[in-house]
Amino acid sequence: MDTTQPHANRALSPTGDPFLLTPGPLTTSATVKQAMLHDLGSRDKRFIAINAQMRARLVDIIHGGDDFVCVPLQGSGTFVVEAMIGTFVPPGGKLLVLVNGAYGTRMLKMCAYYGRDAEAQETAEDVPCDPAALDARLAADPAITHVAVVHCETTSGVLNPIAAIGAVVARHKRRLLIDSMSAFGALEVDAREIMFDAVVASSNKCLEGAPGMGFCLARTSALAECQGNAPSLSLDLHDQWVAMEKTGQWRFTPPVHCILALDQAITEFLDEGGVAGRSGRYRANCDILVKGLREMGFETLLPDALQAPIIVTVRMPSDPKFDFPAFYDRLAAAGYVIYPGKLTVAESFRIGCIGRLGAAEMNGALGAIREALADMGVTNCAP
Ligand SMILES: *Cc1c(COP(=O)(O)O)cnc(C)c1O
């Protein structure tokens, strides 16, 4: 099936693009896209002011006050995760990574590249990481200096209990690093309540900006101790921070358009009511999606209590008439892009509830799913 040839009922965003029900990049508003229609030099006063405003407003989202600073970095989200690990975990340190999916595993891989001592504490992909097990592990291993946790593990969509993890790490006087990439802006990360040294996220997930930039919100006192840690110049957050504080400029070519889009996206995020407003819309999207899928007989991987309102993992139906590539193509032709699964434990696919989407798009996607199932002759969606 040729997905470039939309079928008659194709749903379209105002720009004529399909809706992205994926983990990112995501559907953005027209006004966020319009914000990119400028060419500003990296030393332009307007650009420097917007960059400073973006950094300050990102710190405000975690209620970081004077204790935190925003260090933005070029690249996709993975670049800033790697930069956080390389900058914060010193050469003689040891990182414990709480792993329940691909993004935790990726952090271990980064440590292997950098020759940093690291170990995993694993739970299954459909099980949140375990604060009690962490407590025992930290008590047993005084060599562990840092703990890393993924806020919403996008592999499955499971929500990890970062506040409980933070309390355990603080009690043992170790340092916490958080990958909140797929949750930031939709789920609270409150620096007044959770003790952590750094949290990273990117421009193109729940903040609904354009892809191309990540950022680290770092405890200033912790970052100040990190000079010389990073094994990579371009991923050295300490160097990026010092240079930006001195000149207001980025060390290397800034992703100008991405920053203009993110600053506009943050304005729209605040207009929507910040984290409370955004999480409300995403939760409603998630509820519509899960209810509709279950009505069709699909099974979701996670029970409702563990499901973050970010992305829903659906078990692959066992009906031999269900063919995922054909299903995917039919939905794409109808204007809805979904995502393949990434689980190791079960065959699955994923449908996102984030981005500039609401009830109309969720119901539209459910309608397209019903139509695709009918076309394929699938009558049983059970795994
Ligand atoms: C998206 C994501 C990342 C970064 O992915 P990129 O493809 O590099 O942007 C990291 N961690 C989590 C949990 C994510 O969801």
Short mmCIF file of C-alpha atoms and ligand atoms in Angstrom, two decimals, residues 23 76-78 81 103 106 150 152 154 179 181-182 204-205, ligand 1:
data_model
loop_
_atom_site.label_atom_id
_atom_site.label_comp_id
_atom_site.label_asym_id
_atom_site.label_seq_id
_atom_site.Cartn_x
_atom_site.Cartn_y
_atom_site.Cartn_z
CA PRO A 23 7.31 8.80 21.06
CA SER A 76 18.78 14.59 19.88
CA GLY A 77 17.89 13.52 23.40
CA THR A 78 20.50 10.78 23.50
CA VAL A 81 21.84 11.85 28.25
CA TYR A 103 16.78 3.71 27.49
CA ARG A 106 21.53 2.65 26.48
CA VAL A 150 14.48 6.87 33.50
CA CYS A 152 8.93 7.25 31.91
CA THR A 154 9.36 4.90 26.70
CA ASP A 179 16.35 10.93 32.20
CA MET A 181 13.06 12.78 28.21
CA SER A 182 9.58 11.49 27.41
CA ASN A 204 10.63 17.71 20.84
CA LYS A 205 8.69 15.57 23.27
C1 LIG B 1 13.25 9.75 23.34
C2 LIG B 1 14.02 9.33 24.53
C3 LIG B 1 15.42 9.53 24.63
C4 LIG B 1 16.25 10.17 23.55
O1 LIG B 1 15.99 9.71 22.30
P1 LIG B 1 16.48 10.47 21.00
O2 LIG B 1 15.96 9.57 19.92
O3 LIG B 1 17.95 10.54 21.02
O4 LIG B 1 15.85 11.84 21.00
C5 LIG B 1 16.04 9.17 25.80
N1 LIG B 1 15.36 8.63 26.83
C6 LIG B 1 14.03 8.43 26.77
C7 LIG B 1 13.33 7.86 27.95
C8 LIG B 1 13.32 8.77 25.62
O5 LIG B 1 12.00 8.57 25.56
#
